mmCIF file of C-alpha atoms in Angstrom:
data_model
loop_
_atom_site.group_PDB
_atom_site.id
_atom_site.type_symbol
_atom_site.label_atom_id
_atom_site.label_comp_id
_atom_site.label_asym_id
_atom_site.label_seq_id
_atom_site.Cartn_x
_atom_site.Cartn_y
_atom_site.Cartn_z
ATOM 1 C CA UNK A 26 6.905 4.642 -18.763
ATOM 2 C CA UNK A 27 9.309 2.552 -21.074
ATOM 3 C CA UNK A 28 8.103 0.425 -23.627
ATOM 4 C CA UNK A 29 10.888 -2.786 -21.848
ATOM 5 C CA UNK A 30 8.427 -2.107 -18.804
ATOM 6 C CA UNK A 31 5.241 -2.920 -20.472
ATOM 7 C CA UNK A 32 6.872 -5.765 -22.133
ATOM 8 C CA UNK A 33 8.374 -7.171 -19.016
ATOM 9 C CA UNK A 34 5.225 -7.348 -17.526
ATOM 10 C CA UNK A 35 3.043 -8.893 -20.381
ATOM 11 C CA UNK A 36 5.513 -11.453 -20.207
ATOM 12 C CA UNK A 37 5.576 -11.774 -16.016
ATOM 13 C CA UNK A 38 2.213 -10.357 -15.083
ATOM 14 C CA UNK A 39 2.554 -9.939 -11.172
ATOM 15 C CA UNK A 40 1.849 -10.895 -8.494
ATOM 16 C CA UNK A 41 0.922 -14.239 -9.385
ATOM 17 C CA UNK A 42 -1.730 -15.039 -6.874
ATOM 18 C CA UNK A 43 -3.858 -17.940 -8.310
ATOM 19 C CA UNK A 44 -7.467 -16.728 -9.610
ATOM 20 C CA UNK A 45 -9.230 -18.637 -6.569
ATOM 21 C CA UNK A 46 -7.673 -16.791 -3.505
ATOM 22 C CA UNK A 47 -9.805 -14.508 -1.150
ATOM 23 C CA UNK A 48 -8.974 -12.059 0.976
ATOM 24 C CA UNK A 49 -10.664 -11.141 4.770
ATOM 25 C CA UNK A 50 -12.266 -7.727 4.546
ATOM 26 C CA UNK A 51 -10.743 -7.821 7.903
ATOM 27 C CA UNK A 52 -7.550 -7.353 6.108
ATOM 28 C CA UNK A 53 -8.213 -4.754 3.873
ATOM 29 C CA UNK A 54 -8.926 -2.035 6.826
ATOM 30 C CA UNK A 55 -6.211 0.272 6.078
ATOM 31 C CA UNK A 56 -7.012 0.554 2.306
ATOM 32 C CA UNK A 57 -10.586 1.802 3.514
ATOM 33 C CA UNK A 58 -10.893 5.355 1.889
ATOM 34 C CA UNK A 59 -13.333 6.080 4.689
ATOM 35 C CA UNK A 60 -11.113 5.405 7.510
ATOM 36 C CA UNK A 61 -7.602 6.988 5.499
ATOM 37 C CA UNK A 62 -9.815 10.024 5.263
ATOM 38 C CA UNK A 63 -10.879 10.353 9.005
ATOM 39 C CA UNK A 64 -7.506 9.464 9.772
ATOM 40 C CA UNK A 65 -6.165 12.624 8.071
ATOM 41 C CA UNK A 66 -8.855 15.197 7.707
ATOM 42 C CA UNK A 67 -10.763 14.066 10.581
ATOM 43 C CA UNK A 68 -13.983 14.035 8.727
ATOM 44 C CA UNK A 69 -15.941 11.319 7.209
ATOM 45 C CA UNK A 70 -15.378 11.238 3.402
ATOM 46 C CA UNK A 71 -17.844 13.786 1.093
ATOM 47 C CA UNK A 72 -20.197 11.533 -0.888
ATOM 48 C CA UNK A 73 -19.000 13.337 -3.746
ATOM 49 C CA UNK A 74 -14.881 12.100 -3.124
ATOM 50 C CA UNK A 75 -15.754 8.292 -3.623
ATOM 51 C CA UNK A 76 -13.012 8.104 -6.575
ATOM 52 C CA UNK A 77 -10.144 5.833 -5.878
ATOM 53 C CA UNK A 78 -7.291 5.240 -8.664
ATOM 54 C CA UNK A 79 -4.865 2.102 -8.312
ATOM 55 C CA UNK A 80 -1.748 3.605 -10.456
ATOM 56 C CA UNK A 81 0.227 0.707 -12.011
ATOM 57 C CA UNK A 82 -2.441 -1.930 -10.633
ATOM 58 C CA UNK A 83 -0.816 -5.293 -11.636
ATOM 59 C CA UNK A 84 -2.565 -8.710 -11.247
ATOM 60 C CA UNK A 85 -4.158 -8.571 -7.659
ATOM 61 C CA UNK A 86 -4.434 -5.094 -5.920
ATOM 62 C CA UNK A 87 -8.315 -4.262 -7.455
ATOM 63 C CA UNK A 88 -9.931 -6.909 -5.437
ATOM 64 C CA UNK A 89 -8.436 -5.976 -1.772
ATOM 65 C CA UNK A 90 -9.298 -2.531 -2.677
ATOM 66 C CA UNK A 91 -12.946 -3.211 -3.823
ATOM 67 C CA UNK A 92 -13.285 -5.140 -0.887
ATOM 68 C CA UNK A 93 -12.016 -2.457 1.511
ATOM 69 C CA UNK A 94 -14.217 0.054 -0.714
ATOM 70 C CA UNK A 95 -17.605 -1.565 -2.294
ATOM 71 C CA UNK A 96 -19.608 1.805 -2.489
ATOM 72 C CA UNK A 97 -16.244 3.508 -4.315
ATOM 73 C CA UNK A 98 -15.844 4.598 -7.906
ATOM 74 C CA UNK A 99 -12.286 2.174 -8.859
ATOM 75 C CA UNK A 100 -10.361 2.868 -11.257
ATOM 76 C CA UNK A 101 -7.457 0.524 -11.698
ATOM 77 C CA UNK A 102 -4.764 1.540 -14.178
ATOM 78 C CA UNK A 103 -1.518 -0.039 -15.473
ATOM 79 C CA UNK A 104 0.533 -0.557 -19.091
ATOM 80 C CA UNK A 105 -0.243 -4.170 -19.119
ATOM 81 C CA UNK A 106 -3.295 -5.929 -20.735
ATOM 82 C CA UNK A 107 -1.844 -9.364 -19.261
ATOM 83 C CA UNK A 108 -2.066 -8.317 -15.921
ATOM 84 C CA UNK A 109 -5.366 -6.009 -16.133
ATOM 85 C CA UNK A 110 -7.117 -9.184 -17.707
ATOM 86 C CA UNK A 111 -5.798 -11.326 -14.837
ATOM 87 C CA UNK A 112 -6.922 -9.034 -12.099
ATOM 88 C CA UNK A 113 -10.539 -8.102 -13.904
ATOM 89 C CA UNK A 114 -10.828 -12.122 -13.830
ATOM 90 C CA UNK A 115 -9.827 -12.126 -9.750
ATOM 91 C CA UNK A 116 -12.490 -9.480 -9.537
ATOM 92 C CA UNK A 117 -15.667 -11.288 -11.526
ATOM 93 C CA UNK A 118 -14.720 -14.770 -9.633
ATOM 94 C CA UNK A 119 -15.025 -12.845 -6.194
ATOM 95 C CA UNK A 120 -17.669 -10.591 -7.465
ATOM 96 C CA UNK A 121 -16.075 -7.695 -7.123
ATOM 97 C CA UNK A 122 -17.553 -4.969 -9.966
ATOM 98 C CA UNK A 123 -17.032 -1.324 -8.592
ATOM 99 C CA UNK A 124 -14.238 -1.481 -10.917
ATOM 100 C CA UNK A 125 -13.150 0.106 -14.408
ATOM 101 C CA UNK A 126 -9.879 -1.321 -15.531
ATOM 102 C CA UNK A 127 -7.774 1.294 -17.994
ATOM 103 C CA UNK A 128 -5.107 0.484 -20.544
ATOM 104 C CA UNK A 129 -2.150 3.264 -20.518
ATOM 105 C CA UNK A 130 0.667 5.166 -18.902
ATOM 106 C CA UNK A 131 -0.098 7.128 -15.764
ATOM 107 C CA UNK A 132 1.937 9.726 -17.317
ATOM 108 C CA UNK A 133 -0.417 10.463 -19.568
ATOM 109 C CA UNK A 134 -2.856 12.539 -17.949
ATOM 110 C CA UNK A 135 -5.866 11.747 -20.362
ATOM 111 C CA UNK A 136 -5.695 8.264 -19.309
ATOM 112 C CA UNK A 137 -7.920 8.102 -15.807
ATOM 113 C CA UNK A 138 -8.088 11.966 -14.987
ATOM 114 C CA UNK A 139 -9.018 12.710 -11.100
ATOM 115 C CA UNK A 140 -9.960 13.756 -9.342
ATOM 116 C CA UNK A 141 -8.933 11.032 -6.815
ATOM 117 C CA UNK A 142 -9.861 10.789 -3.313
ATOM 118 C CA UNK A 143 -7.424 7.827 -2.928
ATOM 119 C CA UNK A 144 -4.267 7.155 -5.338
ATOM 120 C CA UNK A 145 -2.393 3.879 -4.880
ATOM 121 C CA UNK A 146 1.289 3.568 -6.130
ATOM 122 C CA UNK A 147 2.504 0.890 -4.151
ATOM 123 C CA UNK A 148 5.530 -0.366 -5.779
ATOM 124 C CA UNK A 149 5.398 1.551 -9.518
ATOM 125 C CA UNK A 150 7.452 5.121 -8.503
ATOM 126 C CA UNK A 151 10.807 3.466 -8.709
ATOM 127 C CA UNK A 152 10.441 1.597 -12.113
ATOM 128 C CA UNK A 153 9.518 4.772 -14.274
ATOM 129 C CA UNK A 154 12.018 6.276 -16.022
ATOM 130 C CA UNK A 155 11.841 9.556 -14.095
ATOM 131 C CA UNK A 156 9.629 9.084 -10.148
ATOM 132 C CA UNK A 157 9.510 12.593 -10.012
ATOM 133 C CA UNK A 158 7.853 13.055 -13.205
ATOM 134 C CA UNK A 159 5.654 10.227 -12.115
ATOM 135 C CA UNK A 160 4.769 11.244 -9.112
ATOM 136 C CA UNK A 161 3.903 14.576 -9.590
ATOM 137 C CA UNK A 162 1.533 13.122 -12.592
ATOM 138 C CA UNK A 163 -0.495 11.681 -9.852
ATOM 139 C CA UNK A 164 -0.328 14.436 -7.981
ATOM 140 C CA UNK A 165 -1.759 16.579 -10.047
ATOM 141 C CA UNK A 166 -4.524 14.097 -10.599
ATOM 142 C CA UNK A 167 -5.218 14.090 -6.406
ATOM 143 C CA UNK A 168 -8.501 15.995 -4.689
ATOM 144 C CA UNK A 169 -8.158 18.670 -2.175
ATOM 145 C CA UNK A 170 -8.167 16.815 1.041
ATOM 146 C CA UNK A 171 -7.098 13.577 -0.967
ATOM 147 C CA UNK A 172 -4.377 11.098 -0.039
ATOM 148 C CA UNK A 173 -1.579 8.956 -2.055
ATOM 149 C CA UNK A 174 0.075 5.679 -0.333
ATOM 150 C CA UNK A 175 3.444 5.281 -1.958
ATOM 151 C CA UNK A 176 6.072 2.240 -1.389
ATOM 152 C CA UNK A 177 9.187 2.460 -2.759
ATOM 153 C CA UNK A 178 12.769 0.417 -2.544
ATOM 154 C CA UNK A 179 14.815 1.629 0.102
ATOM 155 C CA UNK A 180 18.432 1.792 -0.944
ATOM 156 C CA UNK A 181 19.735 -0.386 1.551
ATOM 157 C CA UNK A 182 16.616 -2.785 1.588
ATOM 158 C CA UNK A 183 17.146 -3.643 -1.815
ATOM 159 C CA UNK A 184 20.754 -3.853 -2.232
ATOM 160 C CA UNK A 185 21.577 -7.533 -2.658
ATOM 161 C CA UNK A 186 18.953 -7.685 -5.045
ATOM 162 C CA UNK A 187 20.667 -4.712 -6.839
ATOM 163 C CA UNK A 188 23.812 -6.462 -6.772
ATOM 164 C CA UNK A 189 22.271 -9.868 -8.498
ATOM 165 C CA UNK A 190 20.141 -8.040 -10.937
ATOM 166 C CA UNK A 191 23.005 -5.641 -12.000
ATOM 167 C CA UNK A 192 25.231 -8.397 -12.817
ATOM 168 C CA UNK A 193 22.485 -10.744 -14.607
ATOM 169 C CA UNK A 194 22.281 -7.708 -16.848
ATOM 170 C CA UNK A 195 25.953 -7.171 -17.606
ATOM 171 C CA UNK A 196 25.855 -11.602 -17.941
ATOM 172 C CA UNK A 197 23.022 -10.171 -20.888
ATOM 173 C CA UNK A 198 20.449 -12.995 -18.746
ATOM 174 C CA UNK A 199 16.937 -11.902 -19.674
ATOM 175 C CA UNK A 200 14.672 -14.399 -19.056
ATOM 176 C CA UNK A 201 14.099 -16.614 -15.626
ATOM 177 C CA UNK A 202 14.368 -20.192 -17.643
ATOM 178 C CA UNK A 203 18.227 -18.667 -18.154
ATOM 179 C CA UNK A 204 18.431 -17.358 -14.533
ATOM 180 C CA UNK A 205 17.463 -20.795 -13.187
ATOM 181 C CA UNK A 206 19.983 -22.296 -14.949
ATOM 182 C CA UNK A 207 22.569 -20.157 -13.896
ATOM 183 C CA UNK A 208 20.823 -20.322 -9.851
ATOM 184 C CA UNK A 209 21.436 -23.989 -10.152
ATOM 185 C CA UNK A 210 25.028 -23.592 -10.472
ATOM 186 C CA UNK A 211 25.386 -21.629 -7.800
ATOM 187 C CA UNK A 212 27.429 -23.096 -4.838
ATOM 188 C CA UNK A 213 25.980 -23.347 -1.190
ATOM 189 C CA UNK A 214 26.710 -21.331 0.978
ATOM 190 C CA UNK A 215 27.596 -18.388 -1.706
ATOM 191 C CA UNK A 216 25.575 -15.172 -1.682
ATOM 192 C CA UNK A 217 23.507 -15.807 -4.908
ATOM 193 C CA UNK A 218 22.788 -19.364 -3.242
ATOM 194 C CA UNK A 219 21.626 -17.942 -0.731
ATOM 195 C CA UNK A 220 19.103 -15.155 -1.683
ATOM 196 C CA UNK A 221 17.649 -17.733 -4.338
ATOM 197 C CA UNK A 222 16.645 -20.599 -1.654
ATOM 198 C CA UNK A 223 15.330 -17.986 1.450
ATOM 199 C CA UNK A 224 13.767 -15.394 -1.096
ATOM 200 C CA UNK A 225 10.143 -15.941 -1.320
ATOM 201 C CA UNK A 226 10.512 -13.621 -4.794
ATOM 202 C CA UNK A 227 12.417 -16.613 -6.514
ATOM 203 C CA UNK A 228 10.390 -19.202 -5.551
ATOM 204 C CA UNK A 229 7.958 -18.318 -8.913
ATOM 205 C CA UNK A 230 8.981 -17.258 -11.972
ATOM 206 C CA UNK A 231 6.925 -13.781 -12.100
ATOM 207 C CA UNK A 232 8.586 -12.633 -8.659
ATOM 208 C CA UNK A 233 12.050 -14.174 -9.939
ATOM 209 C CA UNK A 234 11.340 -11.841 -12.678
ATOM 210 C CA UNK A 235 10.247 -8.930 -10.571
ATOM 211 C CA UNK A 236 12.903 -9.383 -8.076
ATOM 212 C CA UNK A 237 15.876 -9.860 -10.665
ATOM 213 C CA UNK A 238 15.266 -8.763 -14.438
ATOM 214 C CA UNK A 239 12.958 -6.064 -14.209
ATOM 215 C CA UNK A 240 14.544 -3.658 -16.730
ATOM 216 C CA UNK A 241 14.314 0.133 -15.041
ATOM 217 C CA UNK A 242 14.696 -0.112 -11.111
ATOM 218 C CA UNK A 243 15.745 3.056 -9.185
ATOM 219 C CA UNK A 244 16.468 2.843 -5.260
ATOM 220 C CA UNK A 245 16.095 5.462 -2.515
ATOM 221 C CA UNK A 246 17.826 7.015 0.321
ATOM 222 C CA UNK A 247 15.472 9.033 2.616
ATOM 223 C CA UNK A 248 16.602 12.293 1.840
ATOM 224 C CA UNK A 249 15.855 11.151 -1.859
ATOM 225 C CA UNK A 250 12.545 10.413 -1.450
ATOM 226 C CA UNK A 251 11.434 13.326 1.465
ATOM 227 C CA UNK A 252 13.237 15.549 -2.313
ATOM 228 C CA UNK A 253 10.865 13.818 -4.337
ATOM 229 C CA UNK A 254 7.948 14.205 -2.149
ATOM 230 C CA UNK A 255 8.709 18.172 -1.565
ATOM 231 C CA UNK A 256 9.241 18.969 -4.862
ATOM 232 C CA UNK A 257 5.839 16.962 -5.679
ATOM 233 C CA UNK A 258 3.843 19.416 -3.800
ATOM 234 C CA UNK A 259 2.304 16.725 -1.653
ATOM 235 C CA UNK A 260 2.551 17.089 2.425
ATOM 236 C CA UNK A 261 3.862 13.503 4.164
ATOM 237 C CA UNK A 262 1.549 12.455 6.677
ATOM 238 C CA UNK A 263 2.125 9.065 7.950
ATOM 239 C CA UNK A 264 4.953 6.275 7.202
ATOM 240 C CA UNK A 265 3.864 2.742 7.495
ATOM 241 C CA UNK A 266 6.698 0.560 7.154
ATOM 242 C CA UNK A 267 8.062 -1.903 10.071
ATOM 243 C CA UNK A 268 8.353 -0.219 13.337
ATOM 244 C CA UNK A 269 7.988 3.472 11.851
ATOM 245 C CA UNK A 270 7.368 6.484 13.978
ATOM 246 C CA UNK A 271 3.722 8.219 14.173
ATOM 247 C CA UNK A 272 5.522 11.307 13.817
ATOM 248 C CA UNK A 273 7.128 11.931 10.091
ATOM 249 C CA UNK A 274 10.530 13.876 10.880
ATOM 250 C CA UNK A 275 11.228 12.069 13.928
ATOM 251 C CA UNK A 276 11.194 8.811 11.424
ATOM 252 C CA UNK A 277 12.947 10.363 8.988
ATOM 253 C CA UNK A 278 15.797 11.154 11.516
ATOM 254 C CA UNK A 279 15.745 7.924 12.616
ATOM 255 C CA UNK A 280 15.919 6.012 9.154
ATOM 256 C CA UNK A 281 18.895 8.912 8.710
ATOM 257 C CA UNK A 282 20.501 7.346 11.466
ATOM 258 C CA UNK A 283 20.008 3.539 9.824
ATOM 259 C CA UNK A 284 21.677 5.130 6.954
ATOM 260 C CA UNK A 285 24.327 6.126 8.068
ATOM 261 C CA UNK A 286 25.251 2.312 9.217
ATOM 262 C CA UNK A 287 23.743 1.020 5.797
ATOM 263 C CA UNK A 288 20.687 -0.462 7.702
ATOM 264 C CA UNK A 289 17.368 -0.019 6.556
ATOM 265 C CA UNK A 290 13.446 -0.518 8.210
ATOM 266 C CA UNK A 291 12.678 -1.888 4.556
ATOM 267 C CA UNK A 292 10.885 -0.126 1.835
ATOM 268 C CA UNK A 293 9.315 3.452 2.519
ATOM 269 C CA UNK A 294 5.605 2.878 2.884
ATOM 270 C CA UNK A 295 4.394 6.721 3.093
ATOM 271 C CA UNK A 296 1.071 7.978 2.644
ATOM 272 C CA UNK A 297 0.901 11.473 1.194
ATOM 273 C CA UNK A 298 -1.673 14.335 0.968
ATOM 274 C CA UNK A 299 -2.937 17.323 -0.747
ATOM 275 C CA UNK A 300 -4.538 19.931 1.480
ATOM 276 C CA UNK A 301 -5.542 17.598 4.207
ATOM 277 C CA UNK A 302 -7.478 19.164 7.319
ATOM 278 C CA UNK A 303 -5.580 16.891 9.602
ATOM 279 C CA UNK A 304 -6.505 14.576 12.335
ATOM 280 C CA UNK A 305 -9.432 15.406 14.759
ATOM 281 C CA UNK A 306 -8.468 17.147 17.381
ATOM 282 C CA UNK A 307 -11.183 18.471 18.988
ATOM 283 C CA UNK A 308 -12.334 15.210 21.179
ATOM 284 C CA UNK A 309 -15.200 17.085 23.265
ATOM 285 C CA UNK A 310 -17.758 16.658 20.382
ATOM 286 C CA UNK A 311 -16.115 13.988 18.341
ATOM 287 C CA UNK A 312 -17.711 10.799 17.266
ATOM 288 C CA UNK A 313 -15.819 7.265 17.088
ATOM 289 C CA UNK A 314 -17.138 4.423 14.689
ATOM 290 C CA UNK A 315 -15.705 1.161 13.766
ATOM 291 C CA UNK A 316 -13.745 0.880 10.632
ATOM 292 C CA UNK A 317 -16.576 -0.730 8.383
ATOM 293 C CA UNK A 318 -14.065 -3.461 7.282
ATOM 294 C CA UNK A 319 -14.107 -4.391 10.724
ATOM 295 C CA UNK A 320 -17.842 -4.921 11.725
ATOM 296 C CA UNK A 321 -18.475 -8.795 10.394
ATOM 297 C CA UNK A 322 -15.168 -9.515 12.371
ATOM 298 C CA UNK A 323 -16.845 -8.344 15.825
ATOM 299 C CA UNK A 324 -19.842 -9.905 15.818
ATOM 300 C CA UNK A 325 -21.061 -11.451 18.836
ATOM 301 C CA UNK A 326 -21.692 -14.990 17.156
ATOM 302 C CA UNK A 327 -18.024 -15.256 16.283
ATOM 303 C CA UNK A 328 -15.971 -18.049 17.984
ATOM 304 C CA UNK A 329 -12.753 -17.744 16.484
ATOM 305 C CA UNK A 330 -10.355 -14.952 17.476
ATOM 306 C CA UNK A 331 -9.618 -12.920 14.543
ATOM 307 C CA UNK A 332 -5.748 -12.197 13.667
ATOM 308 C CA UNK A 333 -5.330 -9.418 11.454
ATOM 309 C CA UNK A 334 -1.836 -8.510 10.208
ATOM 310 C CA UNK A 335 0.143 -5.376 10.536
ATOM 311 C CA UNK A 336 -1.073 -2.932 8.014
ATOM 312 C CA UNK A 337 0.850 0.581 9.590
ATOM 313 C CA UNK A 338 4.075 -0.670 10.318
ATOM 314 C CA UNK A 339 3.025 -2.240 13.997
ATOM 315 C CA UNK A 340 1.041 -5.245 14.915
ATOM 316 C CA UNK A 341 -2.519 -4.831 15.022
ATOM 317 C CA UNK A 342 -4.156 -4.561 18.109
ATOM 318 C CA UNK A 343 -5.321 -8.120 20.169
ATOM 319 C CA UNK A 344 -9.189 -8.911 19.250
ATOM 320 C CA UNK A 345 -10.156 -11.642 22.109
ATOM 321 C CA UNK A 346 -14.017 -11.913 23.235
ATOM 322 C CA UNK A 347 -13.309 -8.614 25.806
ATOM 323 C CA UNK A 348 -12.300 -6.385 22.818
ATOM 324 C CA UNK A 349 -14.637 -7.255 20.249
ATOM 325 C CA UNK A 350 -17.134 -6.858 23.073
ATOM 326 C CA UNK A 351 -15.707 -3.510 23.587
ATOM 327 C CA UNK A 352 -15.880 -2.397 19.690
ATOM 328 C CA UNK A 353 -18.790 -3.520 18.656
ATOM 329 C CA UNK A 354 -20.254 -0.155 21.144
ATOM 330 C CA UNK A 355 -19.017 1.637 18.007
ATOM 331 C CA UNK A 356 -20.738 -0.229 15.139
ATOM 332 C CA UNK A 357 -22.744 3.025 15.253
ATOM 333 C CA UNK A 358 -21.264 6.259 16.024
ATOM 334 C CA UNK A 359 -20.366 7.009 19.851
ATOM 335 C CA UNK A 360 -19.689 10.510 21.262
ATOM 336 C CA UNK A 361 -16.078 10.870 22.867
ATOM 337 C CA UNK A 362 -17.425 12.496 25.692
ATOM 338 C CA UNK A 363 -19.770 10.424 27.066
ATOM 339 C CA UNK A 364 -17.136 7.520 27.549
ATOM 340 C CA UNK A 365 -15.476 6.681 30.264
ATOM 341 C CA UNK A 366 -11.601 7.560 31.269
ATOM 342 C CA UNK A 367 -10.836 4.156 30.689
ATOM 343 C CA UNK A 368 -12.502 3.519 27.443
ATOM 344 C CA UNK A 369 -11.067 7.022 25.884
ATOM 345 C CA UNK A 370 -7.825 5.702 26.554
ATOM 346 C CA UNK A 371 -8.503 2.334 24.930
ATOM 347 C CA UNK A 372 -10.345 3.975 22.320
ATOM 348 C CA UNK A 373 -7.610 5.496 21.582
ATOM 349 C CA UNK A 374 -5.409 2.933 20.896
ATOM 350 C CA UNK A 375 -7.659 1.577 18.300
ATOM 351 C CA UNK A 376 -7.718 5.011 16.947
ATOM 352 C CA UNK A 377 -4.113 4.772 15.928
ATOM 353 C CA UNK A 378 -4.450 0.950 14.755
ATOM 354 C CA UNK A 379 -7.093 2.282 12.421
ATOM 355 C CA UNK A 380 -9.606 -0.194 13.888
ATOM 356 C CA UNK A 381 -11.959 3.347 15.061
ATOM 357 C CA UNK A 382 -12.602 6.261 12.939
ATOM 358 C CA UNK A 383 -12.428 9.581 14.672
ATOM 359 C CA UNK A 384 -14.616 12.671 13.305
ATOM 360 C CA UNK A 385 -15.919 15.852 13.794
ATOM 361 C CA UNK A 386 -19.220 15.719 12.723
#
């Protein structure tokens, strides 16, 4: 990765969430290696895959993830000490210590070797100087059975900030105190006017910064990325962006067809594997359990209803007193078979939400 990378983000480390802010382990339930690994070997995890690596970690993303994972091995990676020192301070306020934070380039394969049950590059592909290089570093580092979640820009998601961040470079601005300046000039009603009032992005200087000046930035059309991914030697298994289909071609045809009018769901969220058994299958002898970042949100004792936001690409599934009532049957693990018509088809449903883990035993 370029040195005008590391630099950019020792000088905007990002996100910018302030030290004090918590996180539901409600919210966390799709970064639970436990329930990703049901999901798409239908097994529970091997005590021995408990390694998870956060590639190009930034500021936040170790606490969520030690929160979703508190019996993992962490390992949270990325080029700059600003942001690793601001996210191994998140983690010691919220006492969060499953973690090893590691100085480097995750092209550099002697810097956090797997194998990895669970690589994160959410947001990192797409500012190296070469994804495919980058990507098929991690995969390389990935366990047999193990699975990557990748989010990259979508070419038409990102393309007014493309336009704006193309010609701040050619205008040589650099810095946000500059880019203010020249925001504040802008008339209403223009483009630039409005992106900069409606963005949340450009509302703090780090995701001005991240938004607008980051220095390498590539974008992706479908085909681009399904390319990358093939040529990685990773299977696609799921996407999880806004309104995706369960079904990988059949969303790939369909974000074809957004293409081709220059529309876009948003940024690819896919998640990735290497040699992955694949969902269960077999329900006569399956065994359903709650997703473990679930349980303290279905007690009995609770009053409020929980809301816990779309993680998948669809809202979550309605938790009122029926349905936690309902769950909490599988706070220990329930045979398929000896439920009811009904409650297999609700079961289900949760299933897909990722709210119940489904395994052979």
């Amino acid at each position: 990765m370029s040195d005008s990378v590391r630099r950019h983000y020792e000088e905007y480390p990002y996100p910018r969430y302030p030290l004090l802010a918590s996180v539901r382990r409600c919210d966390t339930f799709a970064l639970s290696l436990e329930a990703l690994w049901s999901r798409f070997n239908g097994t529970l995890t091997p005590s021995s895959h408990n390694r998870i690596l956060i590639a190009g970690c930034g500021s936040f993303a170790p606490y969520p993830f030690s929160l979703a994972n508190p019996d993992a091995n962490i390992t949270a990676l990325d080029l700059s000490k600003r942001s690793l020192d601001r996210a191994r301070w998140h983690c010691l306020l919220h006492g969060r210590r499953n973690i090893s934070f590691r100085s480097g380039d995750l092209l550099n394969s002697g810097v956090a070797p797997g194998p990895f049950a669970l690589i994160d590059a959410y947001g990192v592909l797409h500012h190296l100087d070469d994804p495919q290089v980058g990507l098929r570093a991690l995969a390389e580092r990935l366990d047999q059975g193990g699975i990557m979640r990748v989010m990259v820009y979508s070419r038409y998601a990102r393309r007014e900030e493309e336009s704006i961040r193309r010609a701040l470079r050619l205008l040589k601005v650099r810095d946000v105190a500059t880019a203010k300046r020249l925001f504040a000039r802008t008339r209403p009603g223009s483009r630039l006017h409005h992106f900069v009032t409606t963005s949340p992005e450009a509302g703090f200087a780090a995701g001005l910064a991240d938004a607008l000046l980051h220095p390498c930035v590539h974008t992706f059309r479908i085909d681009n990325l399904m390319e990358l991914v093939d040529e990685s030697g990773l299977q696609p298994l799921l996407f999880a962006h806004a309104d995706a289909f369960e079904n990988v071609h059949d969303e790939v045809d369909r974000i074809r067809r957004m293409e081709a009018r220059q529309e876009s769901p948003g940024n690819f969220v896919v998640f990735l594997g290497r040699g992955v058994s694949g969902p269960c299958q077999e329900m006569i002898g399956s065994l359903l359990v709650i997703n473990p970042c679930l349980r303290d949100s279905i007690g009995p004792f609770r009053l409020s209803r929980p809301r816990i936001p779309a993680r998948l690409g669809h809202p979550t599934p309605h938790l009122g007193w029926r349905e936690r009532h309902f769950l909490r049957r599988f706070i220990r693990p329930v045979p398929w078979n000896t439920l009811t018509h009904e409650s297999q088809i609700a079961a289900d449903i949760y299933t897909k939400a990722l709210f119940l883990l489904q395994y052979r035993p």
